[in-house]
Tab-separated table of C-alpha atoms in Angstrom:
chain	number	residue	atom	x	y	z
A	8	UNK	CA	-4.551	-80.190	38.762
A	9	UNK	CA	-4.692	-76.879	37.795
A	10	UNK	CA	-1.636	-74.946	35.840
A	11	UNK	CA	-1.726	-72.472	38.342
A	12	UNK	CA	-1.743	-75.157	40.990
A	13	UNK	CA	1.587	-76.810	38.454
A	14	UNK	CA	3.048	-74.386	38.408
A	15	UNK	CA	3.179	-72.837	41.918
A	16	UNK	CA	3.878	-76.373	42.913
A	17	UNK	CA	7.012	-76.072	40.500
A	18	UNK	CA	7.828	-72.041	41.467
A	19	UNK	CA	8.086	-74.729	45.365
A	20	UNK	CA	10.212	-77.884	44.262
A	21	UNK	CA	12.305	-75.635	42.457
A	22	UNK	CA	13.807	-74.178	46.218
A	23	UNK	CA	15.459	-78.160	46.587
A	24	UNK	CA	17.927	-78.460	44.843
A	25	UNK	CA	18.377	-74.430	45.606
A	26	UNK	CA	18.691	-75.546	49.001
A	27	UNK	CA	20.333	-79.387	48.924
A	28	UNK	CA	23.292	-76.589	47.432
A	29	UNK	CA	23.739	-74.494	49.598
A	30	UNK	CA	23.546	-77.022	52.367
A	31	UNK	CA	26.501	-78.486	50.914
A	32	UNK	CA	28.393	-75.386	50.176
A	33	UNK	CA	27.562	-75.207	54.165
A	34	UNK	CA	28.942	-78.743	55.361
A	35	UNK	CA	32.627	-77.696	52.580
A	36	UNK	CA	32.775	-73.702	54.481
A	37	UNK	CA	32.264	-76.188	57.989
A	38	UNK	CA	35.164	-79.191	57.054
A	39	UNK	CA	37.485	-76.298	55.668
A	40	UNK	CA	38.047	-74.885	59.575
A	41	UNK	CA	34.726	-71.882	58.051
A	42	UNK	CA	37.327	-70.613	54.698
A	43	UNK	CA	36.798	-66.916	54.518
A	44	UNK	CA	35.290	-66.383	58.556
A	45	UNK	CA	37.888	-68.682	59.878
A	46	UNK	CA	40.213	-67.172	58.973
A	47	UNK	CA	39.699	-64.110	60.391
A	48	UNK	CA	38.028	-65.705	63.337
A	49	UNK	CA	41.082	-67.287	64.470
A	50	UNK	CA	42.774	-63.837	64.089
A	51	UNK	CA	40.233	-62.597	66.204
A	52	UNK	CA	39.971	-65.582	68.862
A	53	UNK	CA	44.398	-65.398	68.428
A	54	UNK	CA	44.758	-62.037	68.846
A	55	UNK	CA	46.934	-62.160	65.312
A	56	UNK	CA	44.871	-59.951	63.003
A	57	UNK	CA	46.815	-60.749	60.359
A	58	UNK	CA	48.999	-63.215	61.020
A	59	UNK	CA	48.980	-66.846	59.358
A	60	UNK	CA	46.535	-69.266	61.167
A	61	UNK	CA	44.444	-72.592	60.975
A	62	UNK	CA	42.639	-71.900	58.150
A	63	UNK	CA	44.828	-69.708	56.195
A	64	UNK	CA	45.654	-70.892	52.438
A	65	UNK	CA	48.411	-71.240	50.770
A	66	UNK	CA	47.903	-72.254	46.723
A	67	UNK	CA	51.314	-72.778	44.529
A	68	UNK	CA	52.407	-69.971	41.606
A	69	UNK	CA	55.424	-71.193	39.262
A	70	UNK	CA	56.928	-72.341	41.928
A	71	UNK	CA	56.349	-69.448	44.524
A	72	UNK	CA	54.211	-70.611	48.083
A	73	UNK	CA	51.439	-67.489	47.714
A	74	UNK	CA	49.254	-66.999	50.499
A	75	UNK	CA	45.554	-66.189	51.091
A	76	UNK	CA	45.793	-63.766	53.677
A	77	UNK	CA	42.738	-61.210	55.421
A	78	UNK	CA	42.538	-58.632	54.729
A	79	UNK	CA	39.801	-56.951	56.278
A	80	UNK	CA	40.909	-53.579	58.756
A	81	UNK	CA	40.743	-53.760	61.747
A	82	UNK	CA	37.695	-52.513	62.556
A	83	UNK	CA	36.212	-55.563	61.177
A	84	UNK	CA	37.225	-58.027	63.624
A	85	UNK	CA	34.892	-56.264	66.092
A	86	UNK	CA	31.917	-57.878	64.569
A	87	UNK	CA	33.542	-61.202	64.960
A	88	UNK	CA	35.411	-60.828	68.209
A	89	UNK	CA	31.067	-61.921	69.553
A	90	UNK	CA	31.265	-65.511	67.955
A	91	UNK	CA	35.138	-66.068	68.988
A	92	UNK	CA	34.881	-67.223	73.318
A	93	UNK	CA	32.831	-69.758	71.376
A	94	UNK	CA	34.580	-72.804	69.879
A	95	UNK	CA	34.415	-72.611	65.610
A	96	UNK	CA	31.933	-75.517	65.455
A	97	UNK	CA	29.793	-72.779	66.867
A	98	UNK	CA	30.653	-69.935	65.661
A	99	UNK	CA	30.592	-71.376	61.912
A	100	UNK	CA	27.038	-71.614	62.115
A	101	UNK	CA	25.757	-69.080	64.048
A	102	UNK	CA	27.554	-66.636	61.094
A	103	UNK	CA	26.521	-68.276	58.369
A	104	UNK	CA	22.928	-68.521	60.173
A	105	UNK	CA	22.993	-64.827	60.019
A	106	UNK	CA	24.475	-64.225	57.361
A	107	UNK	CA	21.739	-65.933	55.080
A	108	UNK	CA	19.093	-63.893	57.252
A	109	UNK	CA	20.936	-60.428	56.470
A	110	UNK	CA	20.851	-61.876	53.194
A	111	UNK	CA	16.975	-62.857	53.221
A	112	UNK	CA	15.768	-59.298	55.487
A	113	UNK	CA	17.859	-57.500	52.397
A	114	UNK	CA	15.644	-58.528	50.076
A	115	UNK	CA	12.598	-58.922	51.788
A	116	UNK	CA	13.251	-55.189	52.880
A	117	UNK	CA	13.760	-53.906	48.842
A	118	UNK	CA	10.428	-55.611	48.121
A	119	UNK	CA	8.779	-54.223	50.885
A	120	UNK	CA	9.929	-50.695	50.214
A	121	UNK	CA	8.829	-51.078	46.952
A	122	UNK	CA	5.640	-53.133	47.715
A	123	UNK	CA	4.464	-52.494	51.103
A	124	UNK	CA	4.936	-56.423	51.209
A	125	UNK	CA	7.807	-58.275	51.472
A	126	UNK	CA	6.971	-60.571	48.546
A	127	UNK	CA	6.436	-59.772	44.494
A	128	UNK	CA	2.965	-59.461	43.909
A	129	UNK	CA	-0.135	-61.586	43.149
A	130	UNK	CA	0.120	-61.739	38.754
B	20	UNK	CA	24.773	-66.705	48.185
B	21	UNK	CA	26.826	-69.895	47.767
B	22	UNK	CA	30.074	-68.385	47.786
B	23	UNK	CA	28.030	-66.482	51.480
B	24	UNK	CA	27.726	-69.918	52.383
B	25	UNK	CA	30.276	-71.767	50.913
B	26	UNK	CA	33.104	-68.830	52.372
B	27	UNK	CA	32.291	-67.338	55.433
B	28	UNK	CA	32.145	-64.075	54.090
B	29	UNK	CA	30.378	-61.302	55.021
B	30	UNK	CA	28.910	-59.726	51.846
B	31	UNK	CA	25.368	-59.170	52.285
B	32	UNK	CA	26.072	-57.474	56.512
B	33	UNK	CA	28.759	-55.045	54.414
B	34	UNK	CA	25.708	-54.032	51.592
B	35	UNK	CA	23.992	-52.627	55.059
B	36	UNK	CA	25.503	-49.362	54.804
B	37	UNK	CA	26.114	-49.192	50.735
B	38	UNK	CA	21.600	-49.167	51.115
B	39	UNK	CA	21.532	-46.872	53.820
B	40	UNK	CA	23.827	-44.895	51.828
B	41	UNK	CA	21.188	-44.964	48.678
B	42	UNK	CA	17.943	-44.428	51.226
B	43	UNK	CA	19.268	-41.802	53.024
B	44	UNK	CA	20.738	-40.588	49.312
B	45	UNK	CA	17.476	-41.040	47.205
B	46	UNK	CA	15.255	-39.070	49.642
B	47	UNK	CA	18.174	-35.690	49.971
B	48	UNK	CA	19.419	-37.153	53.099
B	49	UNK	CA	23.040	-36.761	52.034
B	50	UNK	CA	25.298	-35.997	55.233
B	51	UNK	CA	23.425	-38.764	56.630
B	52	UNK	CA	24.231	-40.446	53.949
B	53	UNK	CA	27.777	-39.987	54.232
B	54	UNK	CA	28.021	-40.945	57.360
B	55	UNK	CA	27.166	-44.650	55.926
B	56	UNK	CA	29.382	-44.314	53.075
B	57	UNK	CA	32.024	-43.717	55.164
B	58	UNK	CA	31.633	-46.964	57.892
B	59	UNK	CA	31.338	-48.990	54.308
B	60	UNK	CA	33.967	-47.263	53.134
B	61	UNK	CA	36.788	-47.765	56.509
B	62	UNK	CA	35.835	-51.657	55.546
B	63	UNK	CA	35.531	-51.556	52.383
B	64	UNK	CA	37.928	-49.355	50.429
B	65	UNK	CA	37.171	-49.897	46.724
B	66	UNK	CA	33.818	-48.255	47.307
B	67	UNK	CA	35.311	-44.773	48.041
B	68	UNK	CA	34.938	-43.735	43.880
B	69	UNK	CA	30.780	-43.529	45.454
B	70	UNK	CA	32.303	-40.723	47.857
B	71	UNK	CA	33.648	-38.765	44.710
B	72	UNK	CA	30.689	-39.270	43.205
B	73	UNK	CA	29.088	-36.630	45.707
B	74	UNK	CA	32.098	-34.561	45.268
B	75	UNK	CA	31.474	-33.721	41.697
B	76	UNK	CA	26.636	-33.731	43.067
B	77	UNK	CA	26.180	-30.488	43.955
B	78	UNK	CA	23.523	-31.059	46.117
B	79	UNK	CA	25.966	-33.956	47.827
B	80	UNK	CA	29.335	-32.357	48.736
B	81	UNK	CA	27.946	-32.503	52.433
B	82	UNK	CA	28.073	-36.132	51.946
B	83	UNK	CA	31.675	-35.753	51.488
B	84	UNK	CA	32.081	-34.263	54.784
B	85	UNK	CA	29.758	-37.450	56.181
B	86	UNK	CA	31.237	-39.890	54.746
B	87	UNK	CA	35.063	-38.282	56.408
B	88	UNK	CA	33.090	-38.402	59.911
B	89	UNK	CA	31.510	-41.676	59.397
B	90	UNK	CA	34.896	-43.496	58.121
B	91	UNK	CA	37.409	-41.475	60.923
B	92	UNK	CA	35.264	-42.566	63.774
B	93	UNK	CA	35.076	-46.020	62.758
B	94	UNK	CA	38.997	-45.673	62.096
B	95	UNK	CA	38.945	-44.403	65.587
B	96	UNK	CA	37.392	-46.800	67.356
B	97	UNK	CA	39.423	-49.952	65.290
B	98	UNK	CA	42.190	-48.285	66.716
B	99	UNK	CA	41.374	-47.428	69.921
B	100	UNK	CA	40.858	-51.495	70.083
B	101	UNK	CA	43.291	-53.507	68.096
B	102	UNK	CA	45.911	-49.918	68.486
B	103	UNK	CA	47.385	-48.564	65.836
B	104	UNK	CA	49.617	-50.110	64.527
B	105	UNK	CA	46.924	-53.450	63.592
B	106	UNK	CA	46.634	-50.606	60.798
B	107	UNK	CA	49.975	-50.482	59.402
B	108	UNK	CA	49.466	-54.128	58.695
B	109	UNK	CA	46.638	-53.797	57.760
B	110	UNK	CA	48.277	-51.795	54.963
B	111	UNK	CA	51.347	-54.293	54.508
B	112	UNK	CA	49.392	-57.041	53.651
B	113	UNK	CA	47.323	-54.931	50.949
B	114	UNK	CA	50.657	-53.758	49.761
B	115	UNK	CA	51.517	-57.538	49.265
B	116	UNK	CA	48.390	-59.458	47.954
B	117	UNK	CA	49.039	-61.296	44.363
B	118	UNK	CA	46.543	-63.531	43.911
B	119	UNK	CA	44.455	-61.364	41.218
B	120	UNK	CA	43.690	-64.659	39.496
B	121	UNK	CA	41.118	-66.314	42.656
B	122	UNK	CA	38.062	-67.440	40.993
B	123	UNK	CA	35.600	-64.815	42.533
B	124	UNK	CA	37.710	-62.395	41.164
B	125	UNK	CA	34.520	-60.790	39.127
B	126	UNK	CA	36.377	-57.749	38.399
B	127	UNK	CA	38.264	-56.580	35.765
B	128	UNK	CA	41.933	-57.159	37.092
B	129	UNK	CA	41.133	-61.142	37.876
B	130	UNK	CA	39.851	-61.533	34.455
B	131	UNK	CA	42.820	-59.682	32.960
B	132	UNK	CA	44.727	-61.551	35.183
B	133	UNK	CA	43.730	-65.047	34.492
B	134	UNK	CA	44.100	-64.597	31.322
B	135	UNK	CA	47.683	-63.599	30.260
B	136	UNK	CA	49.231	-64.741	33.699
B	137	UNK	CA	50.091	-68.140	35.290
B	138	UNK	CA	47.410	-68.912	38.455
B	139	UNK	CA	47.110	-71.733	39.407
B	140	UNK	CA	43.749	-72.977	38.568
B	141	UNK	CA	43.748	-70.823	34.605
B	142	UNK	CA	45.145	-71.499	31.809
B	143	UNK	CA	46.481	-67.623	30.358
B	144	UNK	CA	46.281	-67.721	26.535
B	145	UNK	CA	49.764	-65.804	26.861
B	146	UNK	CA	51.564	-65.048	29.198
B	147	UNK	CA	52.610	-60.888	29.295
B	148	UNK	CA	55.115	-59.034	31.406
B	149	UNK	CA	53.326	-58.768	34.661
B	150	UNK	CA	53.721	-54.492	34.225
B	151	UNK	CA	51.303	-55.337	30.726
B	152	UNK	CA	49.405	-57.280	32.642
B	153	UNK	CA	49.500	-54.212	35.782
B	154	UNK	CA	49.438	-51.483	33.015
B	155	UNK	CA	46.142	-52.870	30.814
B	156	UNK	CA	44.349	-53.441	34.282
B	157	UNK	CA	44.820	-49.998	35.450
B	158	UNK	CA	43.603	-48.075	32.226
B	159	UNK	CA	40.975	-50.398	31.738
B	160	UNK	CA	39.870	-50.188	35.341
B	161	UNK	CA	40.516	-46.212	34.581
B	162	UNK	CA	38.473	-45.590	31.826
B	163	UNK	CA	35.483	-47.153	32.848
B	164	UNK	CA	35.813	-45.873	36.137
B	165	UNK	CA	36.230	-42.505	34.554
B	166	UNK	CA	32.884	-43.131	32.094
B	167	UNK	CA	30.343	-44.811	35.163
B	168	UNK	CA	31.085	-41.664	36.714
B	169	UNK	CA	30.208	-39.077	34.395
B	170	UNK	CA	27.798	-41.314	33.104
B	171	UNK	CA	26.506	-40.990	36.615
B	172	UNK	CA	25.876	-38.027	36.614
B	173	UNK	CA	22.856	-37.869	34.516
B	174	UNK	CA	21.166	-39.775	35.719
B	175	UNK	CA	18.919	-40.630	39.698
B	176	UNK	CA	20.921	-41.296	42.484
B	177	UNK	CA	18.658	-45.344	42.362
B	178	UNK	CA	20.792	-45.826	38.908
B	179	UNK	CA	24.042	-44.092	39.982
B	180	UNK	CA	24.414	-46.068	43.043
B	181	UNK	CA	23.670	-49.525	41.669
B	182	UNK	CA	25.930	-48.080	38.479
B	183	UNK	CA	28.433	-46.916	41.099
B	184	UNK	CA	28.962	-50.078	42.958
B	185	UNK	CA	29.492	-52.509	40.327
B	186	UNK	CA	31.593	-50.542	38.828
B	187	UNK	CA	33.464	-50.180	41.934
B	188	UNK	CA	33.687	-53.963	42.383
B	189	UNK	CA	34.421	-54.348	38.112
B	190	UNK	CA	37.021	-51.829	38.625
B	191	UNK	CA	38.854	-52.458	41.324
B	192	UNK	CA	42.144	-55.103	41.703
B	193	UNK	CA	40.331	-57.876	44.105
B	194	UNK	CA	36.371	-57.442	42.772
B	195	UNK	CA	34.956	-60.346	45.279
B	196	UNK	CA	31.683	-61.526	43.842
B	197	UNK	CA	30.173	-62.209	46.760
B	198	UNK	CA	30.811	-57.926	47.447
B	199	UNK	CA	28.102	-58.751	44.638
B	200	UNK	CA	24.982	-57.968	47.232
B	201	UNK	CA	26.742	-54.044	48.176
B	202	UNK	CA	24.334	-53.498	44.959
B	203	UNK	CA	21.460	-55.460	45.523
B	204	UNK	CA	19.426	-53.385	46.338
B	205	UNK	CA	19.929	-50.740	43.651
B	206	UNK	CA	19.950	-52.694	41.147
B	207	UNK	CA	16.007	-55.311	42.770
B	208	UNK	CA	14.604	-51.850	42.587
B	209	UNK	CA	15.849	-51.033	39.394
B	210	UNK	CA	14.202	-53.685	38.389
B	211	UNK	CA	10.998	-53.923	40.053
B	212	UNK	CA	10.952	-50.258	38.571
B	213	UNK	CA	11.875	-52.623	35.324
B	214	UNK	CA	14.430	-50.656	33.457
B	215	UNK	CA	16.857	-52.693	32.937
B	216	UNK	CA	17.628	-54.035	29.744
B	217	UNK	CA	16.364	-57.480	30.466
B	218	UNK	CA	18.262	-59.859	28.144
B	219	UNK	CA	21.679	-57.582	30.426
B	220	UNK	CA	20.017	-59.529	33.698
B	221	UNK	CA	19.267	-62.419	31.884
B	222	UNK	CA	22.747	-62.540	30.506
B	223	UNK	CA	23.869	-61.401	33.805
B	224	UNK	CA	22.128	-63.949	36.283
B	225	UNK	CA	22.936	-67.158	33.996
B	226	UNK	CA	26.441	-66.116	33.749
B	227	UNK	CA	26.431	-64.979	37.872
B	228	UNK	CA	24.226	-68.646	38.726
B	229	UNK	CA	26.376	-71.135	35.847
B	230	UNK	CA	29.821	-70.263	38.137
B	231	UNK	CA	28.629	-71.490	41.519
B	232	UNK	CA	27.564	-74.931	40.201
B	233	UNK	CA	29.474	-77.878	41.020
B	234	UNK	CA	30.957	-78.602	36.663
B	235	UNK	CA	32.472	-75.271	36.420
B	236	UNK	CA	34.590	-76.045	39.699
B	237	UNK	CA	35.609	-78.867	38.019
B	238	UNK	CA	35.973	-77.820	34.374
B	239	UNK	CA	38.318	-74.785	35.438
B	240	UNK	CA	40.113	-77.345	37.913
B	241	UNK	CA	40.811	-80.248	36.762
B	242	UNK	CA	38.894	-80.044	33.546
B	243	UNK	CA	39.420	-77.314	30.722
B	244	UNK	CA	42.893	-75.821	30.987
B	245	UNK	CA	42.792	-74.450	27.711
B	246	UNK	CA	43.580	-70.418	27.529
B	247	UNK	CA	40.073	-69.584	25.952
B	248	UNK	CA	38.034	-71.590	28.901
B	249	UNK	CA	40.447	-68.628	30.954
B	250	UNK	CA	39.016	-65.841	28.757
B	251	UNK	CA	35.373	-66.732	28.488
B	252	UNK	CA	33.391	-68.785	30.509
B	253	UNK	CA	35.708	-69.684	32.908
B	254	UNK	CA	35.526	-66.185	33.684
B	255	UNK	CA	32.437	-66.018	34.744
B	256	UNK	CA	31.793	-64.191	37.011
B	257	UNK	CA	33.890	-60.952	35.042
B	258	UNK	CA	31.316	-61.273	32.144
B	259	UNK	CA	27.654	-61.555	34.881
B	260	UNK	CA	29.129	-58.754	36.125
B	261	UNK	CA	29.846	-56.713	32.869
B	262	UNK	CA	26.298	-57.751	31.800
B	263	UNK	CA	24.495	-56.226	34.867
B	264	UNK	CA	27.406	-53.179	34.766
B	265	UNK	CA	26.014	-52.545	31.392
B	266	UNK	CA	22.533	-53.666	32.354
B	267	UNK	CA	22.404	-50.050	35.400
B	268	UNK	CA	24.661	-48.412	32.429
B	269	UNK	CA	21.269	-49.031	29.269
B	270	UNK	CA	18.784	-48.554	32.632
B	271	UNK	CA	15.956	-46.728	31.144
B	272	UNK	CA	14.944	-43.524	32.363
B	273	UNK	CA	12.213	-43.085	35.355
B	274	UNK	CA	8.560	-42.350	33.174
B	275	UNK	CA	9.989	-38.312	31.867
B	276	UNK	CA	10.098	-38.119	35.950
B	277	UNK	CA	13.020	-38.388	38.362
B	278	UNK	CA	12.045	-39.643	41.618
B	279	UNK	CA	15.912	-40.153	42.563
B	280	UNK	CA	15.604	-37.747	45.036
B	281	UNK	CA	12.204	-39.053	47.465
B	282	UNK	CA	10.806	-42.694	48.027
B	283	UNK	CA	7.654	-43.505	46.200
B	284	UNK	CA	4.673	-41.829	47.596
B	285	UNK	CA	1.873	-43.525	48.557
B	286	UNK	CA	-0.740	-41.738	46.384
B	287	UNK	CA	1.419	-43.191	43.188
B	288	UNK	CA	1.969	-46.446	44.378
B	289	UNK	CA	-1.536	-46.745	44.331
B	290	UNK	CA	-2.167	-45.514	40.819
B	291	UNK	CA	0.469	-47.875	39.437
B	292	UNK	CA	0.904	-50.456	41.866
B	293	UNK	CA	3.008	-52.895	40.407
B	294	UNK	CA	5.228	-50.522	38.252
B	295	UNK	CA	6.929	-51.935	35.821
B	296	UNK	CA	8.024	-54.974	38.713
B	297	UNK	CA	4.954	-57.209	36.876
B	298	UNK	CA	6.425	-56.325	33.241
B	299	UNK	CA	10.153	-57.135	33.843
B	300	UNK	CA	8.526	-60.264	35.814
B	301	UNK	CA	6.653	-61.702	33.757
B	302	UNK	CA	9.185	-60.891	31.316
B	303	UNK	CA	12.894	-63.741	33.009
B	304	UNK	CA	9.839	-66.095	33.771
B	305	UNK	CA	9.269	-65.590	36.925
B	306	UNK	CA	5.355	-65.371	36.687
B	307	UNK	CA	3.146	-67.274	34.136
């Protein structure tokens, strides 16, 4: 196996822990009512934008309870409205997939603008 | 990306209006750029310093008008759907924030809160009076904000937008790391141009990549409960963002000719197809 071939294979293998890590994050987020997305989702679904909801979390600091509340402005919830019609088990993966897709598109857009192709130039 | 997937955050989506502002601005279409900026500011207030930069920049003042219009339109839309009282509720929520110490808060406020005040996850070096914690945070963020604004006056649009977005996050009371996506396009552009100091980029990348690892969470919550941990590696997101702030501040100027107001021309691409990108990629080991 040539050196180039080994380097290419190593680069591809490097993606495995990245994908596994992201999948793990996704599973944890899914099990915890969608965490921050859950706050937005329940707020939109129930029509109570800033009330405590099933995804709200709380911690204690020196005996005082602190609630992590939703801090997004009202117009942001318009983005979540289309998903609020679905159960969170469906809405959450759709939302996260959209974010991953949008992230990849953003990076690809920069490469396209810079090099005229969607990936870094070959050495 | 970990925070985006784990928490379901939307930083990458929000990065598009900021990218539109940057791209339209660098090609001199400041009014349209301002509209996008206003839309982004209406969603995340910490981006407001970018509007201040446009005001200081003589050729970009029309962007301030655009940003006012963009923000007003977005707020009007929200008020039409959810009612104006929803905005009063939102302002009340913002005023009730006290969780600056959050692990993913990469701003100087987060670092100071973790290090000098009580928090559920971190051990403070010492407990300072809350007025000192706020005072120190306000002082540092003001100094860095002003220095960044002054620096942005003398550099091209690419560097200025990268610097100001990172500085805005760094100075914001809640500078969650997943909003780092907002700075990614101009930072990536500078890096591909070979303009960012490689060592700072490497340090920033290592610090940002180490934080989402499970071992980091374990060490922070159950393991290393010391003040110095909170001060140093426990606040890795803060140090990573600081490294990128310095990288954007010290980015090298373009090769004598600022192309801050114009996209790269096709002729330039032909004559220099890789620019500094290949050099940067090689330096960081991305290419052999």
